[in-house]
Coordinates of C-alpha atoms in Angstrom, one line a residue:
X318 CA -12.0 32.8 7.4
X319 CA -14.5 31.9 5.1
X320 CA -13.8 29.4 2.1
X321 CA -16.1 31.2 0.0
X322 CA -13.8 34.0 -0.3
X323 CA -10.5 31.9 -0.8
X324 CA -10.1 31.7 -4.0
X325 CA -13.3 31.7 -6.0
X326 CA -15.0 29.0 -7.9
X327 CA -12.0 27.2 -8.7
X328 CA -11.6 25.3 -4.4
X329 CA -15.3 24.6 -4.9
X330 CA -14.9 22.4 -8.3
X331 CA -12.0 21.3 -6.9
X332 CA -13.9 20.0 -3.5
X333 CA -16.9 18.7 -6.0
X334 CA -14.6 17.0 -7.5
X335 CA -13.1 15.1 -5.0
X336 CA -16.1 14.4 -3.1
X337 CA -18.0 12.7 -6.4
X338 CA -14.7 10.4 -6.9
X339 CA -14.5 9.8 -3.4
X340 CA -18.2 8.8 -2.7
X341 CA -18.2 7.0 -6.4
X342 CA -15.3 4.6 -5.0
X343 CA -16.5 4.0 -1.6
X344 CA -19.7 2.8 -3.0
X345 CA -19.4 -0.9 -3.9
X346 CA -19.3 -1.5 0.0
X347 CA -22.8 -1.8 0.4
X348 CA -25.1 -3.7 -2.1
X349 CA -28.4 -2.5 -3.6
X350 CA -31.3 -3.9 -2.5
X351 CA -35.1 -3.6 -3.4
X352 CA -35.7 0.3 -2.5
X353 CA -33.3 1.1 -4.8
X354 CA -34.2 -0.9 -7.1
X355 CA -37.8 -0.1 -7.1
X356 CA -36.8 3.5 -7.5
X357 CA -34.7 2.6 -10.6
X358 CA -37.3 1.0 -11.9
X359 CA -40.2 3.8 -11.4
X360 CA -37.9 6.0 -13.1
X361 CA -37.4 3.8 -16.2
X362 CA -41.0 4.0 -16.3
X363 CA -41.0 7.9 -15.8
X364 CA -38.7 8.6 -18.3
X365 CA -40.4 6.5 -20.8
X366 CA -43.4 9.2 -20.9
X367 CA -45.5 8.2 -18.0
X368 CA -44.4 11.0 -16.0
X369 CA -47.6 10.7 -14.0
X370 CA -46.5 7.3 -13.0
X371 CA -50.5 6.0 -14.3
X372 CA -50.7 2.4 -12.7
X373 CA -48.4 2.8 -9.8
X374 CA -48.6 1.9 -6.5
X375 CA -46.1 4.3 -4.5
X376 CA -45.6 5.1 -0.5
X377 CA -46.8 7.7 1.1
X378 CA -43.0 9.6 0.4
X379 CA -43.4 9.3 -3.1
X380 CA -40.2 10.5 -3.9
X381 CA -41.5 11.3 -7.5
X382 CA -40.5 15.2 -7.9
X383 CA -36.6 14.7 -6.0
X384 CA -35.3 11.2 -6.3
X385 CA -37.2 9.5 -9.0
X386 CA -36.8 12.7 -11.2
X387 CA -33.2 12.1 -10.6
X388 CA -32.8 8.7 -11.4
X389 CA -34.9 9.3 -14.4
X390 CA -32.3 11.7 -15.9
X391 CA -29.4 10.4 -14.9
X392 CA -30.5 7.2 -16.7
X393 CA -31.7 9.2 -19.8
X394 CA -28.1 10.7 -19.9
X395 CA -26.3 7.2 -19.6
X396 CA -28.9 4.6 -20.7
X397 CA -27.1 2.5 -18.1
X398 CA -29.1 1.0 -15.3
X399 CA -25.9 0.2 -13.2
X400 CA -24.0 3.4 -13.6
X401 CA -27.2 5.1 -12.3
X402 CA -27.6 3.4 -9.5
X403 CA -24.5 4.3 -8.8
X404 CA -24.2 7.9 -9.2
X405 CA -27.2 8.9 -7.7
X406 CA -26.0 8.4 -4.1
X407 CA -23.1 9.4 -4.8
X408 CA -24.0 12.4 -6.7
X409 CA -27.1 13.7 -3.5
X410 CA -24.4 12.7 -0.9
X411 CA -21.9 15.0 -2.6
X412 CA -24.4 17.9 -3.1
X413 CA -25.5 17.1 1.1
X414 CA -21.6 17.8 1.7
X415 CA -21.2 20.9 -0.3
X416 CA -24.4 22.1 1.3
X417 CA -23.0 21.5 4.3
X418 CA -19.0 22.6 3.9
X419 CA -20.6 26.0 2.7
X420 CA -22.7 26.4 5.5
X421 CA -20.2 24.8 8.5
X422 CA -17.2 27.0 6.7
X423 CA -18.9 30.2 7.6
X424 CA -17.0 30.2 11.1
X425 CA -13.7 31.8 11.8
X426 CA -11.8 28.5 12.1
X427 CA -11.8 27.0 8.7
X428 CA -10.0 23.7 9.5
X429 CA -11.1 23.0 12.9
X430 CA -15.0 23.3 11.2
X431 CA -13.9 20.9 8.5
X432 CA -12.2 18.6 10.5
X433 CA -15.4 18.2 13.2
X434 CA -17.6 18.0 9.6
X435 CA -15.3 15.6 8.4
X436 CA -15.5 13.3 11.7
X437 CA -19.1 13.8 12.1
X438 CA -20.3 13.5 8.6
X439 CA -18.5 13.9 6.1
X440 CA -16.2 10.4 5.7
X441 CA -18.9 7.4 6.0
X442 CA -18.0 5.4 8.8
X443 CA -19.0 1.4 9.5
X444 CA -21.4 -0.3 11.5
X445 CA -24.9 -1.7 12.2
X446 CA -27.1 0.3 9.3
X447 CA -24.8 3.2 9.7
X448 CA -23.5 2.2 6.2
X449 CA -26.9 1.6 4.6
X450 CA -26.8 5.5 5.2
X451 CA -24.7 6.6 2.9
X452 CA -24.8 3.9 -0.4
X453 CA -28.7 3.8 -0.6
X454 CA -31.3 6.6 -2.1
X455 CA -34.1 7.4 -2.0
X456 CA -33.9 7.8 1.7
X457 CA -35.1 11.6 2.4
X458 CA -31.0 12.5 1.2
X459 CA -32.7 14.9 -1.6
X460 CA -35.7 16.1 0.9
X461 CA -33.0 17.0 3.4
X462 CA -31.0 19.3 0.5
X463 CA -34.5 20.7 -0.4
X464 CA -34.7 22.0 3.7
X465 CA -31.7 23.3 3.7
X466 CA -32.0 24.6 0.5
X467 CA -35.5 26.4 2.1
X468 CA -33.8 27.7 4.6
X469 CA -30.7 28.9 3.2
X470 CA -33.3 31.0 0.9
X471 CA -35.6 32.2 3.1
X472 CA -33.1 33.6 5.2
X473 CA -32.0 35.4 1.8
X474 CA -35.4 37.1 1.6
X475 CA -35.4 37.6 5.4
X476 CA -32.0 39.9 4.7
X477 CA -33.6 41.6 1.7
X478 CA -36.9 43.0 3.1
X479 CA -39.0 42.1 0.2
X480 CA -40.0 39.5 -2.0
X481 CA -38.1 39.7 -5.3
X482 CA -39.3 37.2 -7.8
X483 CA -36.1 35.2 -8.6
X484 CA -35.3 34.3 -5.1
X485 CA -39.4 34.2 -4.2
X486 CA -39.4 31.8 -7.2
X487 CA -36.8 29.6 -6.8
X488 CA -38.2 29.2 -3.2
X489 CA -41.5 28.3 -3.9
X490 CA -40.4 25.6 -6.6
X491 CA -38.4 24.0 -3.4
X492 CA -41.2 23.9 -1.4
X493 CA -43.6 22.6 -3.7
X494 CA -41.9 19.9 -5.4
X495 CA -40.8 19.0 -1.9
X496 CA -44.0 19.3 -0.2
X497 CA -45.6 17.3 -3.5
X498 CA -42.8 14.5 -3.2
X499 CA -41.9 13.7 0.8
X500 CA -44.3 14.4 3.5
X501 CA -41.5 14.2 5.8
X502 CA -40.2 17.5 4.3
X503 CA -43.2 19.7 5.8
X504 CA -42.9 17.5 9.0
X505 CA -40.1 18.6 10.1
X506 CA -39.3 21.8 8.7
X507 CA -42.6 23.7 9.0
X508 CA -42.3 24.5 12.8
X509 CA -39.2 25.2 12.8
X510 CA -39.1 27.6 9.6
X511 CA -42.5 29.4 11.2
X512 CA -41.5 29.6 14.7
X513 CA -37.6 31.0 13.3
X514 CA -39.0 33.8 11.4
X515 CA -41.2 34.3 14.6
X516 CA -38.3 35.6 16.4
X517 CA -36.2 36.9 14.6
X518 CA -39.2 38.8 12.9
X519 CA -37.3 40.4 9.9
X520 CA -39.4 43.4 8.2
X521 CA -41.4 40.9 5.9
X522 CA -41.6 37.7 8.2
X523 CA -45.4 37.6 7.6
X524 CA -45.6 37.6 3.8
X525 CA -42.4 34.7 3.7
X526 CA -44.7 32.9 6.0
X527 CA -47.4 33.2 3.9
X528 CA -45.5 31.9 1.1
X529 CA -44.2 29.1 2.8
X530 CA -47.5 27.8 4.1
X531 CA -49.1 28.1 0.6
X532 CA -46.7 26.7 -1.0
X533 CA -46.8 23.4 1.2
X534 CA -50.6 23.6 0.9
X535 CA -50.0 23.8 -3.5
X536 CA -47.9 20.5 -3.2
X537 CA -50.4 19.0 -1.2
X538 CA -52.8 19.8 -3.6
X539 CA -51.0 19.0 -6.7
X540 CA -50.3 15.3 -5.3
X541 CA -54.2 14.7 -4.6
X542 CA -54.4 16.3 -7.7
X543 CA -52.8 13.4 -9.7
X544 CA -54.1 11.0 -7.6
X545 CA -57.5 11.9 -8.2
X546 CA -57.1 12.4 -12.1
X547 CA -54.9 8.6 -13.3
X548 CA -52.1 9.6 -12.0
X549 CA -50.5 7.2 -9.2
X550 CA -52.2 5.6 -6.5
X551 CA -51.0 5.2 -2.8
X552 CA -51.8 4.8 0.9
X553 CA -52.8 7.8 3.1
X554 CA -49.8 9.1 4.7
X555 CA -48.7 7.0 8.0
X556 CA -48.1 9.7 10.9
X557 CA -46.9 7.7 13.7
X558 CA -49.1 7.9 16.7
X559 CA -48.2 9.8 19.6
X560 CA -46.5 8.1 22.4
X561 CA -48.3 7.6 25.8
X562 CA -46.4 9.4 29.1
X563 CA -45.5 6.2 30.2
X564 CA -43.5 4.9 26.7
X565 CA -41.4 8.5 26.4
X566 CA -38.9 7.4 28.7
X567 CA -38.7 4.3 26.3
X568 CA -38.5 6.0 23.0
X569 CA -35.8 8.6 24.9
X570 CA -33.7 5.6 25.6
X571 CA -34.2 3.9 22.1
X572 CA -33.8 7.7 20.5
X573 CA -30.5 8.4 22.7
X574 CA -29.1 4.3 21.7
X575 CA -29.9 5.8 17.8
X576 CA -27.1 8.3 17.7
X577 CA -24.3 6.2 18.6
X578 CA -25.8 4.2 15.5
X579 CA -25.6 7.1 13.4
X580 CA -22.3 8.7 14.5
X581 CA -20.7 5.1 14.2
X582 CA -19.5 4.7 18.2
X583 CA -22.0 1.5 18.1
X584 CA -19.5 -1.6 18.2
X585 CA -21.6 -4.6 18.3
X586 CA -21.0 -7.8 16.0
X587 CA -17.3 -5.9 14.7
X588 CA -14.4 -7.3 14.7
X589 CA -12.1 -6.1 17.8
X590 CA -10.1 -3.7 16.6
X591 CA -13.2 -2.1 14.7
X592 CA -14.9 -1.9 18.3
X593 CA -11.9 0.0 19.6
X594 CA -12.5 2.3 16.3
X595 CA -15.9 2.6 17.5
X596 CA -15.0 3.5 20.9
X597 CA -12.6 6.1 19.8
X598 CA -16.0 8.0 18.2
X599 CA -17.8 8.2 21.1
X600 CA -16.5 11.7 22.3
X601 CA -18.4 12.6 19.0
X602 CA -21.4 12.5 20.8
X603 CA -19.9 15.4 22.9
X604 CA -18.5 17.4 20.0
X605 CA -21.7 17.0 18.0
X606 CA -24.1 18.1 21.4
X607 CA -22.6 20.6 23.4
X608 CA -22.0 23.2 20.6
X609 CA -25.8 22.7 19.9
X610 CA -26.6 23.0 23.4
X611 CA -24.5 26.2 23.5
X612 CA -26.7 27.7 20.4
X613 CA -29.8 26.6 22.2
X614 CA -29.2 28.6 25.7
X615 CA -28.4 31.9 23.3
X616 CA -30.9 31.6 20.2
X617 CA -31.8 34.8 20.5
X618 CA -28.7 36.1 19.2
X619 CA -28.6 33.1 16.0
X620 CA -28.6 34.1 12.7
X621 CA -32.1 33.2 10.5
X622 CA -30.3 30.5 9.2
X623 CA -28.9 28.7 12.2
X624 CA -31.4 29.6 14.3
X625 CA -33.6 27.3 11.9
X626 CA -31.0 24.6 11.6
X627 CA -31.1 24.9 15.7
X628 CA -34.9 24.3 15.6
X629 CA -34.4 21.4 12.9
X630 CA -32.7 19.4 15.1
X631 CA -35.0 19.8 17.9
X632 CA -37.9 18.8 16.3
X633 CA -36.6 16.4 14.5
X634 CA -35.7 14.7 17.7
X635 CA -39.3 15.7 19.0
X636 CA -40.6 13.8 16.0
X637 CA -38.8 10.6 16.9
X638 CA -39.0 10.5 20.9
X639 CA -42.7 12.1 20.8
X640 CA -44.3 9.4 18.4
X641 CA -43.4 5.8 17.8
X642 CA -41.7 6.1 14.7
X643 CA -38.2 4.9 17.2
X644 CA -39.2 1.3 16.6
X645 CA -35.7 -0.1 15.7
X646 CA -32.0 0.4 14.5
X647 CA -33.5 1.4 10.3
X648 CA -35.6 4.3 12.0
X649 CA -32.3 5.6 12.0
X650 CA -32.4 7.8 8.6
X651 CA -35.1 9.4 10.1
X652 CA -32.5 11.4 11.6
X653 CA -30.8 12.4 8.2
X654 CA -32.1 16.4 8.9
X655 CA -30.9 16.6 12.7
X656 CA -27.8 14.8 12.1
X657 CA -26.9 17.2 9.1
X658 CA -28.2 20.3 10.8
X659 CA -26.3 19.3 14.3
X660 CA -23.1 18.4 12.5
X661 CA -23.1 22.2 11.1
X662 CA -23.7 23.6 14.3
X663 CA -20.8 22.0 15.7
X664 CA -18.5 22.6 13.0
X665 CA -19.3 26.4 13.3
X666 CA -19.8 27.3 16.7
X667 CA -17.2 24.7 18.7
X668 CA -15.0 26.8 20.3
X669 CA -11.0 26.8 19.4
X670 CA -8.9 24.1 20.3
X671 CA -5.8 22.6 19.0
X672 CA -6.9 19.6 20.9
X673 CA -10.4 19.3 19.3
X674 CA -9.0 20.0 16.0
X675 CA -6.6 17.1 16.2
X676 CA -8.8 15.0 17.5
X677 CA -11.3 15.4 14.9
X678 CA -8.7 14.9 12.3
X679 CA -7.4 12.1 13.6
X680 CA -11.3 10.5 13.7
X681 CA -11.4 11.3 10.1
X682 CA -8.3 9.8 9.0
X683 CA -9.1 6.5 11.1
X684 CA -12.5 6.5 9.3
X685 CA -10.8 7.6 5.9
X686 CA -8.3 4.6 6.7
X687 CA -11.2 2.2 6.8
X688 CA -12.9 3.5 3.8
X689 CA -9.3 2.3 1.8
X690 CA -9.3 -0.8 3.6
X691 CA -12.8 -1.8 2.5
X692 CA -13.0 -0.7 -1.0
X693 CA -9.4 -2.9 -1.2
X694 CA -11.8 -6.2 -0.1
X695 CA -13.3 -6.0 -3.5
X696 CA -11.8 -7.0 -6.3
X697 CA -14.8 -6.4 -8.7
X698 CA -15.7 -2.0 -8.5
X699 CA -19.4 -2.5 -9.9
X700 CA -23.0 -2.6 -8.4
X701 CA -23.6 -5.7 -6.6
X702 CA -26.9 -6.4 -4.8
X703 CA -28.3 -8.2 -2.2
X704 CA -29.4 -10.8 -4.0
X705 CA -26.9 -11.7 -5.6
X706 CA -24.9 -12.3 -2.0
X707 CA -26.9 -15.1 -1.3
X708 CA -26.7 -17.5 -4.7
X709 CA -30.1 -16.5 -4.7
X710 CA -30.6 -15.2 -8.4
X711 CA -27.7 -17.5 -9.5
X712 CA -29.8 -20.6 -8.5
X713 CA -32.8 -19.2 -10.6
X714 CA -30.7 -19.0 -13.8
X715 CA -29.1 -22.4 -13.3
X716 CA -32.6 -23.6 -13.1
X717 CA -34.1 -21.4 -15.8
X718 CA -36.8 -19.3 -14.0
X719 CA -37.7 -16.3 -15.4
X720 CA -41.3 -15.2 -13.7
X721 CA -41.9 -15.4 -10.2
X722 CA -43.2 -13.4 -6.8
X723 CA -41.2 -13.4 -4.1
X724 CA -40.5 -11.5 -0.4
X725 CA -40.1 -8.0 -1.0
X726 CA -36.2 -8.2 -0.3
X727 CA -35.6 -10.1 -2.9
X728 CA -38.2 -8.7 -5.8
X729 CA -37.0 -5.9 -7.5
X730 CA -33.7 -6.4 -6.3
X731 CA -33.2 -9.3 -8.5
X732 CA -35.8 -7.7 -11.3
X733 CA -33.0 -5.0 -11.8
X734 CA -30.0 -7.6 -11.2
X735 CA -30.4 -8.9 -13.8
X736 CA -31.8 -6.5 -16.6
X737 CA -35.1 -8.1 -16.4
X738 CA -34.1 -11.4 -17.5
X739 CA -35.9 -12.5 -14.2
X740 CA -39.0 -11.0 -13.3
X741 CA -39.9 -10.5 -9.9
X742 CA -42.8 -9.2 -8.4
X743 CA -43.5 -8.9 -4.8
X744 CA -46.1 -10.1 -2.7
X745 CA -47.5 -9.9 1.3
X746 CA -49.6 -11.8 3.8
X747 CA -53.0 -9.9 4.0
X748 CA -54.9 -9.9 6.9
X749 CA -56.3 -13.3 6.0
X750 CA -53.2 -14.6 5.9
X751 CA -53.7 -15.1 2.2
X752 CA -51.0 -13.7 -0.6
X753 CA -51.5 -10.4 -2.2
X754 CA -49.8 -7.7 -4.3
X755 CA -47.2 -5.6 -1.9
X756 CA -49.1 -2.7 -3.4
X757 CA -45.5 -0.3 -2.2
X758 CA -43.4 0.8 -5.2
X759 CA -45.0 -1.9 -7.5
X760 CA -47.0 -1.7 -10.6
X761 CA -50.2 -3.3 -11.6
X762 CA -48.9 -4.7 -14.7
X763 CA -46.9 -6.6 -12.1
X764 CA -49.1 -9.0 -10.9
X765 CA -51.0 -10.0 -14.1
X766 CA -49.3 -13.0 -14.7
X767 CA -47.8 -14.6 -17.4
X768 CA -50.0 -16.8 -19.9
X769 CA -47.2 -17.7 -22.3
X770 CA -44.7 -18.8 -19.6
X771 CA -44.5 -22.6 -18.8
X772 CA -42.9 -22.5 -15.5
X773 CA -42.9 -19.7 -12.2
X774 CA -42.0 -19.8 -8.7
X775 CA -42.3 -18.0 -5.1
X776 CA -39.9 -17.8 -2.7
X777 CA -39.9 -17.4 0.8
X778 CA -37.7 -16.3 3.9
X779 CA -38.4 -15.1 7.2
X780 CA -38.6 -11.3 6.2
X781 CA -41.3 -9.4 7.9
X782 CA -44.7 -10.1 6.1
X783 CA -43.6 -12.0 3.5
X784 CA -44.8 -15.0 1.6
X785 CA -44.6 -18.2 4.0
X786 CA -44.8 -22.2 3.0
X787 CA -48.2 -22.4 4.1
X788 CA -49.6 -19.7 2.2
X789 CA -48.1 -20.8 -0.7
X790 CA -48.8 -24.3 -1.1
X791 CA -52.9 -23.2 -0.2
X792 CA -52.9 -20.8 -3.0
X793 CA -50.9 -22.4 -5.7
X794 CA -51.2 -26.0 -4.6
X795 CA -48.1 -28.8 -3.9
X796 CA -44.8 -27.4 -6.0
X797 CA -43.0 -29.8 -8.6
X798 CA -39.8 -28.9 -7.4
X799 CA -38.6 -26.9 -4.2
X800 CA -34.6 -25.9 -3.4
X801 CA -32.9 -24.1 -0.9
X802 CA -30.7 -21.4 -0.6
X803 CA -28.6 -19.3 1.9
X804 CA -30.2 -16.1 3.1
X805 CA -28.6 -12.9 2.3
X806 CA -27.6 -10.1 5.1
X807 CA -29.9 -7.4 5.3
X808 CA -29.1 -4.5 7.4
X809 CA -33.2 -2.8 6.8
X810 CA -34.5 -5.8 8.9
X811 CA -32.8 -8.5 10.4
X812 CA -29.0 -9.1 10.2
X813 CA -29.6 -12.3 8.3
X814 CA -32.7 -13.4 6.6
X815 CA -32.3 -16.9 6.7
X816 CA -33.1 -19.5 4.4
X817 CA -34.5 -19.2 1.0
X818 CA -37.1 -21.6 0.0
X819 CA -38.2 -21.6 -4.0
X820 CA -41.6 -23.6 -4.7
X821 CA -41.6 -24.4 -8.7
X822 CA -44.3 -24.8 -10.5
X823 CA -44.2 -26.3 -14.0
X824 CA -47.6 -24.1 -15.8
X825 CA -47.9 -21.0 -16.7
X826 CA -47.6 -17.7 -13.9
X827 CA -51.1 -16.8 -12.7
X828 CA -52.7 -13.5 -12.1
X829 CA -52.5 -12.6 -8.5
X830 CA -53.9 -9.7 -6.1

């Protein structure tokens, strides 16, 4: 049965609809922090005119042609910086679901495939970064559509022989923009896409080849482009290193303990009867792995399309155990693709069961369950942010301060916090040990200083890189005030970041790269 054909247009709205208001409540139960709010601010800045984003420094995944283009016009449609950041998530998680109900609902057993999609994917489920997943962008959610997307068309042109120019088109403007915005799209995708059409060899495999590889080579090209010519400015792309023999058995344990993660069977530091929640999901692993292994012993007879989806979650697994991008637990949306792209393979292809039907359904309600009980532990349904958590901006404004650097964690995040009443920028150790511009997501304008201020400060915590006591007092001298506050929880890094410590200075906020 195929939902497609069960009753038109009308069960999709419907299904949109629930999933926007379902995602759009369920996301005050994890706060923004300084990714998201250094997209939000790029895209103020884009959709201001400086579409080229002139005086930026961005990250090798730019972001600028999916998320930031988003963000930009969903904040030119509401003019409000909080509502923004709070449909965006909600709005690319929705369109990831949809992407993947229509794909998962092509198998005979319509509720069996949504119940496994729904346990797999589909309701967010609670745990160590597995959270973070869902309630943050950018974080490849839109690059991940724009594969699928790829795929889904190419397999279209694949079935038509030929090259017509809407669907030729509307492919190539995929794989540009996606190849322009998020290197990670043509990493994972291109061998898989290339070696798909490679065996299933439809009648015009090499020409949609040939369009794919130019394509990726034109958003290349175009990104250089604007680098070269005022546009933004950035890093060269960071391709992790290829593992040595002796560290693959390593990075295949730390790879294999990254799927419990993702699938939410990790239980530590829950409360007990969220670990026997988490223990209930491990058969997931099964449900998720042996339909995928099934598909992988008979590829040959796989459709285009999930023949590629097949070969997306290999080498996206490849990617991750091959290289050393496994470091830790936030390498874990790394797996967005293979995660997406396993969940439809098991949501198709697992066999009939009443058994694994019920099971699945009962996983979802469970995690449905504690997506009611946590949206219930907060009184107040707006955007809250990290910083915020801790006291952190609350002890600038008692205190006045309004211009400042700080750690990256707690930059931006408290720049869009509050409204830019409190500006923020972030700095690093170099390798000198001296203080710098982050030059990641930041503008120049940044770091200029302030001369008609009379008062700044830096604070420091134990994050990764960032400014430390010593470094700070040898660069801006011996403070006229310093105060304390609690750290804030941080699932990117560490669980806890500590102590914040503010150095104030009473002149006016210098220059600094």
């Amino acid at each position: 049965m195929n939902i497609r054909h069960n009753g038109g247009i009308l069960p999709w709205a419907a299904l949109t609809f629930g999933l926007v208001l379902f995602y759009y409540q369920i996301f005050v139960i994890e706060p923004v922090n300084s990714d998201t709010a250094n997209a939000m601010l790029v895209a103020q800045d884009l959709a201001s005119g400086n579409w080229r984003l002139h005086g930026w420094f961005m990250a090798p995944d730019n972001f600028l042609g999916l998320d930031e283009v988003f963000y930009a016009l969903i904040w030119r449609i509401t003019h409000d910086t909080f509502l923004t950041l709070r449909l965006v998530p909600v709005l690319q998680w929705s369109g990831l679901a949809l992407l993947a109900i229509f794909l998962a609902t092509r198998s005979r057993f319509l509720f069996q495939s949504l119940f496994i999609l729904s346990a797999t994917f589909l309701v967010p489920v609670f745990g160590p970064y597995t959270e973070h997943l869902y309630f943050q962008a950018p974080f490849h959610v839109l690059t991940t559509i724009c594969m699928i997307l790829a795929v889904m068309l190419c397999g279209r042109l694949c079935e038509a022989g030929r090259l017509d120019w809407l669907w030729t088109g509307i492919f190539a403007f995929i794989v540009i923009d996606a190849a322009f915005s998020d290197p990670f799209f043509q990493f994972i995708l291109t061998g898989p896409l290339l070696l798909a059409l490679w065996i299933c060899k439809p009648p015009s495999f090499r020409q949609i080849a040939l369009l794919y590889l130019v394509c990726v080579v034109c958003g290349m090209l175009l990104e250089r482009l604007n680098i070269l010519t005022g546009g933004f400015t950035q890093p060269a792309t960071n391709i992790p290193a290829l593992a040595s023999l002796s560290a693959i058995p390593g990075e295949i344990y730390r790879t294999a303990l990254l799927w419990p993660v993702v699938l939410g069977c990790f239980p530590s530091g829950q409360p007990l009867w969220l670990m026997i929640l988490a223990g209930l999901r491990i058969p997931l692993i099964l449900l998720l792995f042996v339909p995928v292994f099934q598909c992988a012993l008979s590829f040959r007879k796989l459709e285009f399309t999930d023949l590629c989806l097949l070969l997306i979650v290999i080498a996206n697994m490849c990617a991750v155990v091959f290289t050393n991008a496994s470091a830790d637990i936030s390498t874990a949306r790394f797996f967005l693709p293979a995660w997406v792209c396993a969940s439809i393979l098991a949501a198709k292809f697992m066999r009939k069961h009443t058994a694994i039907a019920g099971y699945s359904l009962i996983i979802s309600a469970l995690a449905l369950a504690v997506c009611v009980m946590k949206i219930g532990q907060f009184s107040e349904k707006s955007v809250r942010f990290l910083s915020q958590d801790g006291g952190y901006i609350a002890a600038l404004e008692t205190r006045g301060l309004t211009r400042g650097y700080a750690g990256y964690w707690q930059a931006s995040d408290t720049t869009v916090a509050t409204g830019g009443k409190i500006k923020v920028a972030a700095v690093i150790l170099d390798q000198q040990g001296h203080l710098s511009a982050y030059d990641w997501f930041a503008k120049q304008s940044w770091y200029k200083g302030d001369a008609a201020s009379t008062r700044f400060f830096v604070s420091t915590s134990n994050d990764r890189g960032g400014p430390n006591p010593k470094a700070i007092i040898a660069m801006f001298g011996k403070p006229d005030d310093v105060f304390v506050v609690e750290g804030v929880k941080n699932q990117v890094t560490d669980p806890k970041t500590g102590e914040i410590i503010t150095y104030v200075y009473n002149r006016a906020q210098p220059s600094i790269r």
